[in-house]
Each structure stands twice: as structure tokens, then as C-alpha cells.
Amino acid sequence: MLDDFFLRALLAGLGLAAVTGPLGSFVVWRRIAYFGDSMAHAAILGVAISLAFGMSIYAGTLAVAIAMALLVSALVARGQVMDTMLGVLAHAALAIGLVAISFVPSARSDLAGFLFGDVLAVGWTDLALIWGGGALVLGLLAWRWQRLVTATVNEELAMAAGIDPRLERLILSLALAVVVALAIRVVGSLLISAMLIVPAAAARGLAATPERMAALAALIAAASVAAGLWASLHLDSPAGPSIVAAATLFFIIGQVFRRG
């Protein structure tokens, strides 16, 4: 029989996997992996703010991630070079966050958990937030799915169909911000983008349609969570990195069996 803490960890990981699969597919299609990195690195600044002001970790991280999403969207709208700007923002946010967190004595001992996750410490309240927030993001993706896919494939075609690509890009950015906030306790700020990118990349060569790729990415992410937690339990390895390592193994297998 599963221990209570392990069951909570498994459920938290599966809840996160359900949303990182479809959302990560858009990250892969749009080639905005660096965008995910930027918000993930900014999560550390959100952690520092949360602890300094006695706020919920999720609330502080979400606020900073949304601010980063809005800032990047504004800069892109002004014609700034995307990859350069994201590189500057990602490293600046991480550096400022680490400096800020060094001034919060209670956070210093937990820094590794914030960076690499501590899924085995997830409580029932965390679990409710992860599943509730994940359900909201999945509902948003289902509602905007066709518009998001069209805007991703061809922005000119989207505009001809009456779709505003900038609005869809903003919606996707805000969804990413929510997922970053949800994932901070599970895999940590440094591994969040890996959970978005690796399962989707593994599914890309195995699926014929966007919908199948999103579903397969979610299944691969879920299998990665189960395999990573199994390795953590039996090999005494860190849970967050073990989950990402398992996802990487699935990616390698996917390259062997990919279509064409």
C-alpha cells in the first residue's frame, strides 16, 4: 500500500503532467522554450517576495510569473528581439531572485527545494491548488484550442480568420505563468521548463495531429512522473530531477520510433 506522502506526490505529479503535456506542445510548436525558462527563473524572485511578506508561495510566484509574461508580451509588441530579450530577462530574474532570497534567513535552507522541487513534501492543500489550477488551464486551452493552433501555425491565416495572434499569445503566456506557479513545489524553478518541453518533444515525432501530440505528451509526462518517483523511492535519488531524467529517457525512446 502506498504511503500517504508518496500518494500525494504521485497525484501532484499526475496533475501537473495533465497540463504540461498540452501546454508544452504549444511551447515546442512556437519554439519559445526560452520563454518558459524566463518565467521559471523568475519564480525564485516570487518565492523570495512570498517569504519576505508572509504570502503563499503560489501567490507570489504567480504574481511574478504574470508580470514577466506581460513584460515580455509588451516588449515583443514593440519589436524587441525575442531571444535576446528573453535571455536578459531570464538570467536577470534568476540572479535578482537568488540575491533577494539570500536576505530571507528562513529560505536559505530550503533553496534546493525551490530550485529542484520537493514533490514528496506536497500537502493536501498543495494538491488541491495543483489540480484546481491545472483544471482551469486545461479548460482555457480547450476553449481556445482551435484559435491557439491556428495562430501558432500561421499568424497571417489567423488574422484572415478574424483571430488576433497577439491575444492568443498573451493567453498562452498567462497559462504558462499559472503552470510555473503550480510546478514550483513539484519540480522546482530550474526544472519546470524541462517538464514543459521534454514530454512534448518526445511526443512530436509520434503523433500525426496536434490533438494526438498534446494527449501523448500528457501521457509521457505522467509516465515520467511515475517512473521518476519510483526511482526516487527505490534508489534514494532526488524526486524532481528523477522525473525529468525519466522524461529524457522517453524522449530518447521516442527518437528511435518517431514517424518518418
Coordinates of C-alpha atoms in Angstrom, one line a residue:
M1 CA 0.0 0.0 0.0
L2 CA 1.3 3.5 -0.9
D3 CA 2.4 5.7 1.9
D4 CA 0.4 8.9 2.3
F5 CA 3.2 11.2 1.3
F6 CA 4.0 9.1 -1.8
L7 CA 0.4 9.1 -2.8
R8 CA 0.2 12.9 -2.6
A9 CA 3.4 13.2 -4.6
L10 CA 2.1 10.9 -7.3
L11 CA -1.2 12.8 -7.5
A12 CA 0.6 16.1 -7.6
G13 CA 2.8 15.0 -10.4
L14 CA 0.0 13.5 -12.4
G15 CA -2.0 16.7 -12.0
L16 CA 1.0 18.7 -13.3
A17 CA 1.6 16.2 -16.2
A18 CA -2.0 16.6 -17.4
V19 CA -1.5 20.3 -18.1
T20 CA 2.2 20.4 -19.1
G21 CA 1.6 18.0 -21.9
P22 CA -0.8 20.1 -23.9
L23 CA 0.7 23.4 -22.9
G24 CA 4.2 22.2 -23.6
S25 CA 3.1 21.2 -27.1
F26 CA 2.5 24.9 -27.8
V27 CA 5.9 25.8 -26.3
V28 CA 7.5 23.3 -28.8
W29 CA 5.4 24.4 -31.8
R30 CA 6.1 28.1 -31.2
R31 CA 9.8 27.4 -30.3
I32 CA 9.5 29.5 -27.1
A33 CA 11.4 27.3 -24.8
Y34 CA 13.4 30.3 -23.6
F35 CA 10.1 32.0 -22.6
G36 CA 9.3 29.1 -20.3
D37 CA 12.8 29.4 -18.8
S38 CA 12.3 33.2 -18.2
M39 CA 9.2 32.7 -16.2
A40 CA 10.6 29.6 -14.4
H41 CA 13.7 31.6 -13.3
A42 CA 11.5 34.5 -12.2
A43 CA 9.7 32.1 -9.9
I44 CA 12.7 32.3 -7.5
L45 CA 12.0 36.0 -7.2
G46 CA 8.4 35.2 -6.5
V47 CA 9.5 32.8 -3.7
A48 CA 11.6 35.5 -2.1
I49 CA 8.8 38.0 -2.2
S50 CA 6.3 35.5 -0.8
L51 CA 8.6 34.6 2.2
A52 CA 9.5 38.2 2.9
F53 CA 5.9 39.3 3.1
G54 CA 4.4 36.1 4.6
M55 CA 2.4 35.3 1.4
S56 CA 1.6 32.0 -0.2
I57 CA 4.4 30.7 -2.3
Y58 CA 1.9 30.1 -5.1
A59 CA 0.5 33.6 -4.9
G60 CA 3.9 35.3 -5.0
T61 CA 5.2 33.0 -7.8
L62 CA 2.1 33.5 -9.9
A63 CA 2.3 37.3 -9.5
V64 CA 5.9 37.5 -10.6
A65 CA 5.3 35.0 -13.5
I66 CA 2.3 37.0 -14.7
A67 CA 4.4 40.2 -14.5
M68 CA 7.1 38.5 -16.6
A69 CA 4.6 37.3 -19.1
L70 CA 3.1 40.8 -19.5
L71 CA 6.5 42.4 -19.7
V72 CA 7.7 40.0 -22.5
S73 CA 4.5 40.5 -24.4
A74 CA 4.9 44.3 -24.3
L75 CA 8.5 44.1 -25.4
V76 CA 7.6 41.8 -28.3
A77 CA 4.8 44.1 -29.4
R78 CA 7.4 47.0 -29.5
G79 CA 9.6 44.9 -31.9
Q80 CA 12.3 43.8 -29.4
V81 CA 14.4 40.8 -30.4
M82 CA 12.7 37.9 -28.7
D83 CA 15.6 35.5 -27.9
T84 CA 18.0 38.3 -26.8
M85 CA 15.4 39.9 -24.5
L86 CA 14.4 36.6 -23.0
G87 CA 18.0 35.7 -22.3
V88 CA 18.5 39.0 -20.5
L89 CA 15.2 38.7 -18.5
A90 CA 15.7 35.0 -17.6
H91 CA 19.2 35.5 -16.1
A92 CA 18.4 38.8 -14.5
A93 CA 15.3 37.4 -12.8
L94 CA 17.2 34.4 -11.5
A95 CA 20.1 36.5 -10.2
I96 CA 17.8 39.0 -8.6
G97 CA 15.7 36.2 -7.1
L98 CA 18.8 34.5 -5.6
V99 CA 20.1 37.7 -4.2
A100 CA 16.7 38.5 -2.7
I101 CA 16.2 35.1 -1.2
S102 CA 19.6 35.3 0.5
F103 CA 18.2 38.1 2.7
V104 CA 15.4 35.8 3.9
P105 CA 17.0 33.5 6.5
S106 CA 14.1 31.1 6.6
A107 CA 14.5 30.3 2.9
R108 CA 18.2 29.6 2.7
S109 CA 17.9 26.0 4.0
D110 CA 15.1 25.4 1.5
L111 CA 16.8 26.9 -1.5
A112 CA 17.5 23.5 -3.1
G113 CA 13.8 22.6 -2.8
F114 CA 12.8 25.8 -4.6
L115 CA 15.3 25.2 -7.3
F116 CA 14.8 21.5 -7.9
G117 CA 11.4 20.8 -6.3
D118 CA 10.3 18.8 -3.3
V119 CA 7.3 16.8 -4.5
L120 CA 7.5 14.5 -1.5
A121 CA 6.6 17.4 0.8
V122 CA 3.4 18.3 -1.1
G123 CA 0.4 18.5 1.2
W124 CA -3.3 18.1 0.5
T125 CA -3.8 21.9 0.2
D126 CA -1.0 22.0 -2.4
L127 CA -2.6 19.1 -4.2
A128 CA -6.0 20.9 -4.3
L129 CA -4.3 24.0 -5.8
I130 CA -2.3 22.0 -8.4
W131 CA -5.4 20.1 -9.6
G132 CA -7.7 23.2 -9.4
G133 CA -5.2 25.4 -11.2
G134 CA -4.5 22.7 -13.7
A135 CA -8.2 22.2 -14.5
L136 CA -8.5 25.9 -15.1
V137 CA -5.6 25.9 -17.6
L138 CA -6.9 22.8 -19.3
G139 CA -10.3 24.4 -19.6
L140 CA -8.8 27.6 -21.1
L141 CA -6.8 25.5 -23.6
A142 CA -9.9 23.5 -24.6
W143 CA -11.9 26.7 -25.0
R144 CA -9.2 28.5 -27.2
W145 CA -7.7 25.4 -28.8
Q146 CA -8.5 26.0 -32.4
R147 CA -7.7 29.7 -32.2
L148 CA -4.4 28.9 -30.5
V149 CA -3.5 26.2 -33.0
T150 CA -4.3 28.5 -36.0
A151 CA -2.4 31.4 -34.5
T152 CA 0.6 29.1 -33.9
V153 CA 0.6 27.6 -37.4
N154 CA 0.2 30.8 -39.4
E155 CA -0.4 34.3 -37.9
E156 CA -1.5 35.7 -41.3
L157 CA -4.0 32.9 -41.7
A158 CA -5.2 33.6 -38.2
M159 CA -5.7 37.3 -38.9
A160 CA -7.6 36.5 -42.1
A161 CA -9.9 34.3 -40.0
G162 CA -10.6 37.1 -37.6
I163 CA -8.2 35.8 -34.9
D164 CA -5.9 38.2 -33.1
P165 CA -2.5 36.4 -32.7
R166 CA -1.4 38.9 -30.0
L167 CA -4.3 38.0 -27.9
E168 CA -3.7 34.2 -28.3
R169 CA 0.0 34.7 -27.5
L170 CA -1.0 36.6 -24.3
I171 CA -3.4 33.9 -23.3
L172 CA -0.7 31.3 -23.8
S173 CA 1.7 33.4 -21.8
L174 CA -0.7 33.7 -18.8
A175 CA -1.4 30.0 -18.9
L176 CA 2.3 29.3 -18.7
A177 CA 2.6 31.7 -15.7
V178 CA -0.1 29.7 -13.9
V179 CA 1.7 26.4 -14.6
V180 CA 5.0 27.8 -13.4
A181 CA 3.4 28.8 -10.2
L182 CA 1.8 25.3 -9.8
A183 CA 5.0 23.4 -10.6
I184 CA 7.3 25.3 -8.2
R185 CA 6.7 22.7 -5.4
V186 CA 6.8 19.7 -7.7
V187 CA 9.9 20.0 -9.8
G188 CA 11.4 23.4 -8.8
S189 CA 12.1 26.5 -10.8
L190 CA 15.1 25.1 -12.7
L191 CA 13.2 22.0 -14.0
I192 CA 9.8 23.5 -14.8
S193 CA 10.7 24.2 -18.4
A194 CA 12.0 20.7 -18.8
M195 CA 8.6 19.3 -17.9
L196 CA 7.0 21.5 -20.5
I197 CA 9.5 20.8 -23.3
V198 CA 10.8 17.2 -22.9
P199 CA 7.5 15.2 -23.0
A200 CA 6.1 17.4 -25.8
A201 CA 9.3 16.9 -27.8
A202 CA 9.1 13.2 -27.2
A203 CA 5.6 13.1 -28.5
R204 CA 6.2 15.3 -31.5
G205 CA 7.6 12.6 -33.8
L206 CA 5.0 10.0 -32.7
A207 CA 1.7 11.9 -33.4
A208 CA 0.0 12.8 -36.6
T209 CA -2.2 15.6 -35.3
P210 CA -1.9 18.4 -32.8
E211 CA -4.6 16.9 -30.6
R212 CA -2.8 13.5 -30.5
M213 CA 0.5 15.1 -29.8
A214 CA -1.0 17.0 -26.8
A215 CA -2.6 13.9 -25.4
L216 CA 0.5 11.8 -25.9
A217 CA 2.7 14.5 -24.3
A218 CA 0.5 14.3 -21.3
L219 CA 0.7 10.5 -21.1
I220 CA 4.5 10.7 -21.4
A221 CA 4.7 13.3 -18.7
A222 CA 2.5 11.1 -16.4
A223 CA 4.7 8.1 -17.1
S224 CA 7.8 10.2 -16.4
V225 CA 6.3 11.2 -13.0
A226 CA 5.5 7.6 -12.1
A227 CA 9.0 6.4 -13.2
G228 CA 10.8 9.3 -11.5
L229 CA 9.0 8.8 -8.2
W230 CA 9.7 5.0 -8.4
A231 CA 13.4 5.7 -8.9
S232 CA 13.4 8.2 -6.1
L233 CA 11.7 5.7 -3.7
H234 CA 13.9 2.8 -4.6
L235 CA 17.2 4.5 -5.5
D236 CA 17.0 7.3 -3.0
S237 CA 17.5 9.9 -5.8
P238 CA 16.0 13.4 -5.8
A239 CA 12.4 13.3 -7.0
G240 CA 12.3 16.3 -9.3
P241 CA 15.5 15.5 -11.3
S242 CA 14.5 11.9 -11.4
I243 CA 11.2 12.8 -13.1
V244 CA 13.0 14.9 -15.7
A245 CA 15.5 12.2 -16.2
A246 CA 12.7 9.7 -16.9
A247 CA 11.2 12.1 -19.3
T248 CA 14.5 12.4 -21.1
L249 CA 14.6 8.6 -21.4
F250 CA 11.2 8.6 -23.0
F251 CA 12.4 11.3 -25.4
I252 CA 15.3 9.1 -26.5
I253 CA 13.0 6.2 -27.0
G254 CA 10.7 8.4 -29.0
Q255 CA 13.5 9.4 -31.3
V256 CA 14.0 5.7 -32.1
F257 CA 10.3 5.1 -33.0
R258 CA 9.5 8.5 -34.4
R259 CA 7.4 8.8 -37.6
G260 CA 9.5 9.3 -40.8

